[in-house]
């Protein structure tokens, strides 16, 4: 079975060709924010046509992880909080025309959660809470082996939890959102340096993990997950970040709670969403 897996992110997009569970082809490029959905679709289309002609890769299933809210039941993009012009864009119709098969789509955090649960650092951990910590923040829940999306597809969206009431204004219009305080986009705007650089500074990390733990505490108190897996660029900081984060979480969690605090970086690096799209494509919609 050949699967085309697509990860549409705020700063880059990736496409993979799977043969069974094996990633046989992969291509990743920067997202042109000005170009919008038409530009992005044309890029995916060029990559796929090239694979089809030169590698004989013909997709039998297509899975898409999208970096923004997706109405899963309707299989539509609600909007992209980081790239304009996506609302109502018929991405799945276009991919259907391209590949001759109906794709399945979900938001990238739910998809990344599936990838880590079946192929990465979340194996055997049920329920699993997955958080993507990069340009923005998203959350995904895997419960009993499948993505738990809630009544209206908006479950797990911890990026806009209020962690600092009266804090700075978020892109969503509210103040002090988890994403506003912790995501890569805002760290760079607030501190004038990319997150990667900031996380080299121990002093900065000590303060940062206080905010970072506030959001994860909510996930632990509500879900009591068997494990929390964090993906996205910021999670690449490794133990420099995870060690103080676990300590801070232990400090913040309610004293009587014996909920485990097992927080680990993603096992699939940049490919959590691609592997998740492979899993998603195998689920019928
Ligand atoms: Zn917000």
Coordinates of C-alpha atoms and ligand atoms in Angstrom, one line a residue:
X1 CA 0.0 0.0 0.0
X2 CA 1.4 3.4 -1.1
X3 CA 0.5 6.4 1.1
X4 CA 1.2 10.1 0.4
X5 CA 1.6 11.9 3.7
X6 CA 1.5 15.7 3.9
X7 CA 2.5 18.0 6.7
X8 CA 1.4 21.6 6.2
X9 CA 3.1 23.8 8.8
X10 CA 3.5 27.5 9.5
X11 CA 7.1 27.8 8.5
X12 CA 7.7 24.7 6.4
X13 CA 5.8 21.9 4.7
X14 CA 6.8 18.3 4.2
X15 CA 5.7 15.5 1.9
X16 CA 6.5 11.8 2.2
X17 CA 5.8 8.8 0.1
X18 CA 5.3 5.6 2.2
X19 CA 5.5 2.1 0.9
X20 CA 3.7 0.2 3.7
X21 CA 5.2 1.6 6.9
X22 CA 8.5 2.5 5.2
X23 CA 9.1 6.1 4.4
X24 CA 10.6 5.8 0.9
X25 CA 10.5 9.4 -0.3
X26 CA 10.6 12.7 1.6
X27 CA 10.8 16.3 0.7
X28 CA 10.6 19.4 2.9
X29 CA 10.5 23.0 1.9
X30 CA 10.0 26.5 3.5
X31 CA 6.5 27.8 3.4
X32 CA 6.0 31.0 1.4
X33 CA 3.7 32.9 3.6
X34 CA 2.8 35.4 0.8
X35 CA 2.1 32.6 -1.7
X36 CA -0.8 31.2 0.4
X37 CA -2.6 27.9 -0.3
X38 CA -2.4 28.1 -4.1
X39 CA 1.4 28.3 -4.0
X40 CA 1.6 25.5 -1.5
X41 CA -0.7 23.2 -3.4
X42 CA 1.3 23.8 -6.6
X43 CA 4.5 22.8 -4.7
X44 CA 2.9 19.6 -3.4
X45 CA 1.6 18.9 -6.9
X46 CA 5.1 19.3 -8.5
X47 CA 6.7 17.1 -5.9
X48 CA 4.1 14.4 -6.3
X49 CA 4.1 14.5 -10.2
X50 CA 7.9 14.2 -10.1
X51 CA 7.7 11.1 -7.8
X52 CA 5.1 9.6 -10.0
X53 CA 7.1 10.0 -13.2
X54 CA 10.6 9.3 -11.9
X55 CA 10.0 6.9 -9.0
X56 CA 6.8 5.2 -10.1
X57 CA 5.2 6.3 -6.8
X58 CA 1.4 6.3 -7.2
X59 CA -0.6 7.1 -4.0
X60 CA -3.4 4.7 -3.0
X61 CA -4.1 6.7 0.2
X62 CA -3.5 10.3 1.2
X63 CA -3.2 11.7 4.8
X64 CA -2.8 15.4 5.6
X65 CA -1.8 17.1 8.9
X66 CA -2.7 20.8 8.7
X67 CA -1.2 23.5 10.9
X68 CA -4.4 25.0 12.1
X69 CA -7.9 24.1 13.2
X70 CA -9.7 21.5 11.1
X71 CA -13.3 20.4 11.3
X72 CA -12.7 16.7 11.2
X73 CA -16.3 15.6 10.6
X74 CA -16.7 18.0 7.7
X75 CA -13.1 17.5 6.6
X76 CA -12.6 21.2 6.1
X77 CA -10.0 23.8 7.2
X78 CA -11.4 26.2 9.7
X79 CA -8.5 28.7 9.3
X80 CA -4.8 28.9 9.6
X81 CA -3.7 31.1 12.5
X82 CA -0.3 31.6 11.0
X83 CA -0.8 31.7 7.2
X84 CA -3.6 33.6 5.6
X85 CA -6.1 32.5 2.9
X86 CA -6.8 29.0 4.0
X87 CA -10.3 29.3 5.2
X88 CA -12.5 27.2 2.9
X89 CA -9.6 26.4 0.5
X90 CA -10.6 23.1 -1.1
X91 CA -7.3 21.4 -0.4
X92 CA -8.8 17.9 -0.3
X93 CA -10.7 18.3 -3.6
X94 CA -7.4 19.4 -5.3
X95 CA -5.5 16.5 -3.8
X96 CA -8.3 14.2 -4.9
X97 CA -7.9 15.5 -8.5
X98 CA -4.1 15.1 -8.3
X99 CA -4.0 11.6 -6.8
X100 CA -7.3 10.1 -7.7
X101 CA -8.0 9.2 -4.1
X102 CA -9.9 11.0 -1.3
X103 CA -7.5 12.2 1.4
X104 CA -8.1 12.3 5.1
X105 CA -7.1 15.4 7.0
X106 CA -6.8 16.5 10.6
X107 CA -5.0 19.3 12.5
X108 CA -1.2 18.6 12.8
X109 CA -1.3 18.1 16.6
X110 CA -3.8 15.3 16.4
X111 CA -1.9 13.8 13.5
X112 CA 1.5 14.2 15.3
X113 CA 0.0 12.5 18.3
X114 CA -1.0 9.5 16.2
X115 CA 2.5 9.3 14.6
X116 CA 4.2 9.3 18.0
X117 CA 1.7 6.8 19.5
X118 CA 2.3 4.3 16.7
X119 CA 5.9 4.9 15.7
X120 CA 7.6 7.2 18.1
X121 CA 8.1 8.1 21.8
X122 CA 4.5 7.5 22.7
X123 CA 4.4 3.8 21.9
X124 CA 2.5 1.8 24.5
X125 CA 1.4 5.0 26.4
X126 CA -2.4 5.3 26.5
X127 CA -3.8 7.8 26.9
X128 CA -1.1 9.9 25.3
X129 CA -0.9 13.7 25.3
X130 CA 1.1 15.1 22.5
X131 CA 2.1 18.8 22.2
X132 CA 3.7 20.5 19.3
X133 CA 5.8 23.4 20.4
X134 CA 7.1 25.3 17.4
X135 CA 5.8 28.4 15.5
X136 CA 2.6 27.9 17.5
X137 CA 1.4 25.4 20.1
X138 CA -1.1 22.6 19.5
X139 CA -2.2 19.6 21.5
X140 CA -3.4 16.1 20.5
X141 CA -4.9 13.3 22.5
X142 CA -4.7 9.6 21.7
X143 CA -7.1 7.5 23.7
X144 CA -7.6 3.8 23.2
X145 CA -5.5 3.9 20.1
X146 CA -7.3 6.6 18.3
X147 CA -7.3 10.4 18.2
X148 CA -9.7 11.8 20.8
X149 CA -11.1 15.0 19.1
X150 CA -14.0 16.0 21.3
X151 CA -17.6 16.8 20.3
X152 CA -16.6 19.4 17.7
X153 CA -13.0 18.6 16.7
X154 CA -11.6 21.2 19.1
X155 CA -10.4 18.9 21.9
X156 CA -6.8 19.2 23.0
X157 CA -6.4 22.8 21.9
X158 CA -4.3 24.0 24.8
X159 CA -2.5 26.7 22.8
X160 CA -5.2 29.2 23.9
X161 CA -5.5 28.3 27.5
X162 CA -5.1 31.5 29.5
X163 CA -2.0 31.1 31.6
X164 CA -1.3 34.7 32.3
X165 CA -4.6 36.7 32.8
X166 CA -4.0 40.3 31.7
X167 CA -0.8 39.2 29.8
X168 CA 0.1 40.3 26.3
X169 CA -2.4 40.0 23.5
X170 CA -2.4 36.8 21.4
X171 CA -3.2 36.5 17.7
X172 CA -6.6 35.1 18.7
X173 CA -7.5 38.4 20.4
X174 CA -7.4 37.1 24.0
X175 CA -4.6 37.9 26.5
X176 CA -1.9 35.7 28.1
X177 CA -2.6 32.5 26.1
X178 CA -0.3 29.6 26.5
X179 CA 0.8 30.0 22.9
X180 CA 1.3 33.7 23.3
X181 CA 3.7 33.1 26.2
X182 CA 5.5 30.0 25.0
X183 CA 5.6 29.5 21.2
X184 CA 8.5 30.1 18.9
X185 CA 6.9 32.9 17.0
X186 CA 6.3 35.0 20.1
X187 CA 9.6 34.2 21.8
X188 CA 11.4 35.6 18.8
X189 CA 9.2 38.7 18.6
X190 CA 9.4 39.3 22.4
X191 CA 13.1 38.6 22.9
X192 CA 14.5 39.4 19.4
X193 CA 16.3 36.1 19.2
X194 CA 15.2 32.7 17.8
X195 CA 14.0 30.2 20.4
X196 CA 16.9 27.9 19.6
X197 CA 19.3 30.6 20.8
X198 CA 17.3 31.6 23.8
X199 CA 17.2 28.0 25.1
X200 CA 21.0 28.0 25.4
X201 CA 20.6 30.4 28.3
X202 CA 20.0 28.6 31.6
X203 CA 18.5 31.6 33.2
X204 CA 16.0 32.0 30.4
X205 CA 15.1 28.3 30.5
X206 CA 14.4 28.6 34.3
X207 CA 11.8 31.3 33.7
X208 CA 10.4 29.7 30.5
X209 CA 9.6 26.3 32.1
X210 CA 7.3 28.0 34.6
X211 CA 5.0 29.1 31.8
X212 CA 5.5 25.9 29.9
X213 CA 4.6 23.8 32.9
X214 CA 1.4 25.9 33.5
X215 CA -0.2 24.6 30.2
X216 CA 1.0 21.0 30.7
X217 CA -0.3 21.0 34.2
X218 CA -3.8 21.5 32.8
X219 CA -3.3 18.5 30.5
X220 CA -2.1 16.3 33.4
X221 CA -4.9 17.4 35.8
X222 CA -7.6 16.7 33.2
X223 CA -6.3 13.7 31.4
X224 CA -3.7 12.0 33.7
X225 CA -1.9 10.9 30.5
X226 CA 0.4 7.8 30.6
X227 CA 3.0 10.0 28.8
X228 CA 3.4 13.5 27.4
X229 CA 5.4 13.7 24.2
X230 CA 6.5 17.1 23.0
X231 CA 7.4 17.7 19.3
X232 CA 8.2 20.7 17.2
X233 CA 11.4 22.7 16.9
X234 CA 11.6 23.9 20.6
X235 CA 11.5 20.3 21.9
X236 CA 14.9 19.7 20.1
X237 CA 16.6 21.6 23.0
X238 CA 16.6 18.2 24.7
X239 CA 17.3 17.6 28.4
X240 CA 18.5 21.2 28.9
X241 CA 14.8 22.0 28.7
X242 CA 13.1 18.7 29.7
X243 CA 15.0 18.3 33.0
X244 CA 14.0 21.7 34.5
X245 CA 10.5 21.3 32.9
X246 CA 9.9 18.0 34.8
X247 CA 11.1 19.6 38.1
X248 CA 8.8 22.6 37.6
X249 CA 5.8 20.3 36.8
X250 CA 6.4 18.3 39.9
X251 CA 6.4 21.6 41.9
X252 CA 3.2 22.9 40.2
X253 CA 1.1 19.7 40.3
X254 CA -1.3 19.6 43.2
X255 CA 0.4 18.1 46.3
X256 CA -2.0 15.1 46.7
X257 CA -1.9 14.2 43.0
X258 CA 0.1 11.1 42.3
X259 CA -0.3 11.6 38.5
X260 CA 2.8 10.5 36.8
X261 CA 5.0 13.2 35.2
X262 CA 6.5 11.5 32.2
X263 CA 7.4 14.1 29.7
X264 CA 9.7 13.2 26.8
X265 CA 10.7 14.7 23.4
X266 CA 9.2 13.3 20.2
X267 CA 10.9 10.2 18.9
X268 CA 10.3 11.0 15.3
X269 CA 11.9 14.5 15.2
X270 CA 10.5 16.4 12.2
X271 CA 8.5 13.4 11.0
X272 CA 5.8 12.9 13.7
X273 CA 3.1 14.5 11.5
X274 CA 4.2 12.5 8.4
X275 CA 4.0 9.2 10.3
X276 CA 0.7 10.3 11.8
X277 CA -0.7 11.1 8.4
X278 CA 0.2 7.6 7.4
X279 CA -1.9 6.3 10.3
X280 CA -4.7 8.7 9.6
X281 CA -4.9 7.7 5.9
X282 CA -5.5 4.2 7.1
X283 CA -8.5 5.2 9.1
X284 CA -11.6 5.4 7.0
X285 CA -13.5 8.7 7.1
Ligands
LIG1 ZN1 -4.8 32.9 22.0

